[in-house]
Short mmCIF file of C-alpha atoms in Angstrom, two decimals:
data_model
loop_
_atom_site.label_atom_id
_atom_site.label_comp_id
_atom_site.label_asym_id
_atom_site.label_seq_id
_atom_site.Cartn_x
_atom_site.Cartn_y
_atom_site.Cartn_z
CA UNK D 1 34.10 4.83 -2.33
CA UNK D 2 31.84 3.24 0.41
CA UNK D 3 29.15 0.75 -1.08
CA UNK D 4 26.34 -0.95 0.33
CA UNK D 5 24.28 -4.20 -0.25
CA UNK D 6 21.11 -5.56 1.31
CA UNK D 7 19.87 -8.71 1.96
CA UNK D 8 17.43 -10.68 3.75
CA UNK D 9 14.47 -12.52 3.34
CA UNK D 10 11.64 -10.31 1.44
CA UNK D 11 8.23 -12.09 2.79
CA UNK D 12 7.90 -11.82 6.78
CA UNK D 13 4.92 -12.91 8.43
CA UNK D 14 2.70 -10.86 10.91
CA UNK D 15 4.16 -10.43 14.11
CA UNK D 16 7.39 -11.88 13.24
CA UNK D 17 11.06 -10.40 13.23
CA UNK D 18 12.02 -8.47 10.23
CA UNK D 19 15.96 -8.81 9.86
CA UNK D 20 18.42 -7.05 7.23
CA UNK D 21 21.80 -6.88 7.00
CA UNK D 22 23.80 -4.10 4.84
CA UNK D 23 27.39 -5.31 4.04
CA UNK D 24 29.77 -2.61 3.43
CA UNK D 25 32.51 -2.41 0.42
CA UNK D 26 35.23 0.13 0.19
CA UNK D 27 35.99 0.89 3.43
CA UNK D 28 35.91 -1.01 6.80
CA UNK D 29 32.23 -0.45 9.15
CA UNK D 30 34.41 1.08 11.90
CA UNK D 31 35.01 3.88 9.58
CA UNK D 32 34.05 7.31 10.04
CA UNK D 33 30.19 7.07 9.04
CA UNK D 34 27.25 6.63 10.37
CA UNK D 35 24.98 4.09 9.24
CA UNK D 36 21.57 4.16 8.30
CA UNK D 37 18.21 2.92 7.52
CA UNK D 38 15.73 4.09 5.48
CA UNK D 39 12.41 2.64 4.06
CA UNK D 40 9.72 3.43 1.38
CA UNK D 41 5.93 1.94 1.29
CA UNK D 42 4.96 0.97 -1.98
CA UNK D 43 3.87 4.12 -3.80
CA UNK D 44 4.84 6.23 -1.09
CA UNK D 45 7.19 8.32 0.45
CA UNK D 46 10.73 7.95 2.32
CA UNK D 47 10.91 7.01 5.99
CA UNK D 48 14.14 7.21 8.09
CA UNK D 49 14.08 4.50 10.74
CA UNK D 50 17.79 5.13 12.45
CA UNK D 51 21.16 4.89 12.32
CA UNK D 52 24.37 3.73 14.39
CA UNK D 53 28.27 4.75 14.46
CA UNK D 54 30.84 1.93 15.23
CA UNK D 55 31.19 2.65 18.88
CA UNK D 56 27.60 1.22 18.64
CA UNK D 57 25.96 4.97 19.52
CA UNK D 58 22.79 4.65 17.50
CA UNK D 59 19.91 7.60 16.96
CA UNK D 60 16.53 5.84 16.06
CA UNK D 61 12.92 7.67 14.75
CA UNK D 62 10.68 7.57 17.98
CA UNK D 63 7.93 6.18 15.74
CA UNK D 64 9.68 3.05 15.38
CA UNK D 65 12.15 3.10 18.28
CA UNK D 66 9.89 0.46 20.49
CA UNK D 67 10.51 -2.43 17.90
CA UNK D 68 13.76 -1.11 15.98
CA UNK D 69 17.37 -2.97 16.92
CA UNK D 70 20.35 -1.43 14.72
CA UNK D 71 23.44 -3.13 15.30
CA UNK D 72 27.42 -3.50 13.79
CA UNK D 73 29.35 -6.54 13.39
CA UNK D 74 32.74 -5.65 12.60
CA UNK D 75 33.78 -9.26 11.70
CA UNK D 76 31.75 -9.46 8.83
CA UNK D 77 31.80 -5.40 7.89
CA UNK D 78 27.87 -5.16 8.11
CA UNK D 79 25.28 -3.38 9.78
CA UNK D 80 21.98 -5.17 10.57
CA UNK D 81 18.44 -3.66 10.94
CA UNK D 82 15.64 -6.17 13.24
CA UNK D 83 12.32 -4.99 13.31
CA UNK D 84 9.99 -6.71 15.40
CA UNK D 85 6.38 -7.23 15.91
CA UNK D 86 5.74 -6.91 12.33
CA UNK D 87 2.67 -5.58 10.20
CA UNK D 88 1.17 -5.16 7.02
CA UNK D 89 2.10 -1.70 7.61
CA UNK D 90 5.87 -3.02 7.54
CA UNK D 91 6.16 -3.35 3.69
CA UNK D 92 8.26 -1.58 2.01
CA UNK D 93 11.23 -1.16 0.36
CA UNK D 94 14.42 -1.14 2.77
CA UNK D 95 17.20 1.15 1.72
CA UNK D 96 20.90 1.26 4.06
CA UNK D 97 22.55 4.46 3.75
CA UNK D 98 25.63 6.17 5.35
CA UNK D 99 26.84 9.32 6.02
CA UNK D 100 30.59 10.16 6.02
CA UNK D 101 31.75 12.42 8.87
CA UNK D 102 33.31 14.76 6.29
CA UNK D 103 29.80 14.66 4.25
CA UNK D 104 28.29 15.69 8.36
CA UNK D 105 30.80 18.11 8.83
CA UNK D 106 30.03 19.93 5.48
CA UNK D 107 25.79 19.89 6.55
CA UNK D 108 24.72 16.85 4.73
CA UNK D 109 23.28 13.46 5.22
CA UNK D 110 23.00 9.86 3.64
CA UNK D 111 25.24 10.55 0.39
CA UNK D 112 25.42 7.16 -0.36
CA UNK D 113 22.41 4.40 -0.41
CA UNK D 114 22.25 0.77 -1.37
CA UNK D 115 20.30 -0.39 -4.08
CA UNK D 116 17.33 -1.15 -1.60
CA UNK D 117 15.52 -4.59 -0.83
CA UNK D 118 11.62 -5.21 -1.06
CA UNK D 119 9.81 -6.70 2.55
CA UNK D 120 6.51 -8.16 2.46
CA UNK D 121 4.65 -8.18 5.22
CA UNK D 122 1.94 -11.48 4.82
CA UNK D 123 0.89 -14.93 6.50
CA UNK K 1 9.49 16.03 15.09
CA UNK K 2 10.35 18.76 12.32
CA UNK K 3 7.76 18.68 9.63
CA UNK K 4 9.14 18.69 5.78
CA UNK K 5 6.17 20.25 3.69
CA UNK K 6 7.12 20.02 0.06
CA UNK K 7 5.31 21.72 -2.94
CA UNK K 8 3.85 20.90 -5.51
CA UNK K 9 3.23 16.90 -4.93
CA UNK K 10 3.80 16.79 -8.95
CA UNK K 11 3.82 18.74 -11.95
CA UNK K 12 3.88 18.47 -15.33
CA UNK K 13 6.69 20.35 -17.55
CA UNK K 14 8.44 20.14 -20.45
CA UNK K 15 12.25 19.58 -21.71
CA UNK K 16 14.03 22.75 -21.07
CA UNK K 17 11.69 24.32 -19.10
CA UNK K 18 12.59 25.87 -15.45
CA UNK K 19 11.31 24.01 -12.68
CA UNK K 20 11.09 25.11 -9.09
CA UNK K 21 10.22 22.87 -5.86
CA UNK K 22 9.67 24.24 -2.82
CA UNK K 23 10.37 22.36 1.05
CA UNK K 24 8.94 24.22 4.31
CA UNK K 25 10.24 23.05 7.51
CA UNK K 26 8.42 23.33 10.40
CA UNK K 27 10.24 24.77 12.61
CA UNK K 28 14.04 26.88 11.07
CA UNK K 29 16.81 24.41 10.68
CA UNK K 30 19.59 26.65 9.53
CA UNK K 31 20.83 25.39 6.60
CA UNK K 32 20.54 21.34 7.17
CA UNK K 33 18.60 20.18 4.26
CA UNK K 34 19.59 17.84 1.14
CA UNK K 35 17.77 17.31 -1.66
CA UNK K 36 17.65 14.15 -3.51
CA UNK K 37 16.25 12.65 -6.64
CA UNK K 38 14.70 9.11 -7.08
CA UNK K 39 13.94 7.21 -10.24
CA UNK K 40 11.39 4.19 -10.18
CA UNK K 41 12.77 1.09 -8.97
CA UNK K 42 15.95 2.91 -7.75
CA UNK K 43 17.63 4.56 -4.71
CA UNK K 44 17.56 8.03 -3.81
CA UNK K 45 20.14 10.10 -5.19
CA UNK K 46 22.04 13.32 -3.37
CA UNK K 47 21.87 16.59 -5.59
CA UNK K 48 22.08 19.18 -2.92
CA UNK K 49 23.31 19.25 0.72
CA UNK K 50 23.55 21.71 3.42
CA UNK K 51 21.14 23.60 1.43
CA UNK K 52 22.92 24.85 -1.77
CA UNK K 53 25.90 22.74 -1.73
CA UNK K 54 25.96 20.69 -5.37
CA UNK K 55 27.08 16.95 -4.71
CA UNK K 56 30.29 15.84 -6.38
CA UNK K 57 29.02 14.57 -9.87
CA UNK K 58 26.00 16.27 -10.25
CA UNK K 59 25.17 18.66 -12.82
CA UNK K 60 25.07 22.40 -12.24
CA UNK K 61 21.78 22.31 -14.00
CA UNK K 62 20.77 21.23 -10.56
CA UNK K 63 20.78 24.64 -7.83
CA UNK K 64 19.13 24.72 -4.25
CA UNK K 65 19.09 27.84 -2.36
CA UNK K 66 17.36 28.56 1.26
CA UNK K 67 17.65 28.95 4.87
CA UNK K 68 15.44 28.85 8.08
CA UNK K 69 12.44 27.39 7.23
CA UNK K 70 11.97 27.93 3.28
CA UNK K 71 13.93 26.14 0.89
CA UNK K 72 13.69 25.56 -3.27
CA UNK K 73 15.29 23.37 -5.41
CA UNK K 74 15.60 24.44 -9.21
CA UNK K 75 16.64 22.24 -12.19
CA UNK K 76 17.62 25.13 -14.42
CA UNK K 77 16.51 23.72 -18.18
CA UNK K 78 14.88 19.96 -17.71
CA UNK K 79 15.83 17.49 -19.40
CA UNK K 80 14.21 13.52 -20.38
CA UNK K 81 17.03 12.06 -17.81
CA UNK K 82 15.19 14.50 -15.31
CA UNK K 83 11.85 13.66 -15.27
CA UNK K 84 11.77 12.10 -11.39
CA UNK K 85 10.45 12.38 -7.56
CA UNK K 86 12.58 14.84 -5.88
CA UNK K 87 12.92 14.79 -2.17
CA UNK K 88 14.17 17.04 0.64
CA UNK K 89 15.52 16.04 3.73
CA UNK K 90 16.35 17.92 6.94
CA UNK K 91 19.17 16.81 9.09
CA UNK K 92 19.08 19.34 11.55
CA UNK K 93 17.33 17.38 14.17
CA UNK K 94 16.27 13.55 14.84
CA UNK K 95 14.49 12.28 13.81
CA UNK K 96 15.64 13.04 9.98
CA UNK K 97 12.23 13.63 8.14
CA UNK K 98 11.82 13.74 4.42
CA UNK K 99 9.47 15.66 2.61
CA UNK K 100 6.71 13.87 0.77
CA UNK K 101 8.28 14.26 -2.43
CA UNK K 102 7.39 15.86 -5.75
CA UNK K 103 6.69 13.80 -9.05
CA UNK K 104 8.18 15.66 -12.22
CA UNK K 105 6.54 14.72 -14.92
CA UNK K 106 6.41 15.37 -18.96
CA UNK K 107 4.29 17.25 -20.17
#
């Protein structure tokens, strides 16, 4: 069973570079799954921001696809978000996800989710 | 992108009631939605996928049922552990787009 972590710093200043990474446990990032992100303003509701395969094909959300860098590193069996150009509007909690082929295959999506990671947006 | 509209934003019920939700797509996307359930301070958890497919684990309390553009989720007798936001997400199309979710709460 695929599990996820995230980590990275949780205050980012304005206009700065927002980086996560997700490392994977259970099963090796060059897996069949895609991986995601996903993020949730305080109080509010759930955002996908994109997502990436091994072979590095990735599928990002148009609203953030301008600042939004998904990427693999297969030595170190993690998956890294960088968001740049960061706002207020930025803060949130960061969830990674993945989706199994087999979970695709059967109609569904993002069946299992790390435990999430609070970013602060603030000078 | 596809627009998730999900009713009601919250209600109030109590243990062992019925509860329905309800998730509107925008435009019909076959059978490509999930729900999911959140807690405070927690991740999102699958229930439902590809409509009315029940997750591996999850209770059979827990139904979904839809197709096209209408879709409902319904917790068959509620119980304390239930009380929650549910979500619904389509996957037919990208971008993926949630629904704005719909606080259970006790009555």
């Amino acid at each position: 069973q695929v599990q996820l972590q995230e980590s990275g710093p949780g205050l980012v200043k304005p206009s700065e570079t927002l980086s996560l990474t997700c490392a994977v446990s259970g099963d090796s990032i060059s897996g069949s799954y895609w991986w995601s992100w996903v993020r949730q303003p305080p109080g509010q509701g759930l955002e996908w921001i994109g997502e990436i395969f091994h072979s590095g094909s990735t599928n990002y959300n148009p609203s953030l696809k301008s600042r939004v860098t998904i990427s693999v590193d297969k030595s170190k069996n993690l998956f890294s978000l960088k968001l740049n150009s960061v706002a207020a509007a930025d803060t949130a909690v960061y969830f990674c996800a993945s989706t199994s082929v087999e979970m695709t295959a059967r109609g569904g999506a993002l069946d299992i989710w790390g435990q999430g990671t609070m970013v602060t947006v603030s000078s | 992108a596809i627009q998730m509209t999900q009713s009601p934003s919250s209600l109030s019920a109590s243990v062992g009631d019925r509860v329905t939700i309800t998730c509107r797509a925008s435009q019909g996307i076959r059978n490509d939605l999930g729900w999911y359930q959140q807690k405070p301070g927690k991740a999102p958890k699958l229930l439902i996928y590809a409509a009315s497919s029940l997750q591996s684990g999850v209770p059979s309390k827990f139904s979904g049922s839809g197709s096209g553009t209408d879709f409902t989720l319904t917790i068959s007798s509620l119980q304390p552990e239930d009380f929650a936001t549910y979500y619904c997400l389509q996957d037919f199309s990208y971008p993926l787009t949630f629904g704005g979710g719909t606080k259970v709460e006790i009555k």
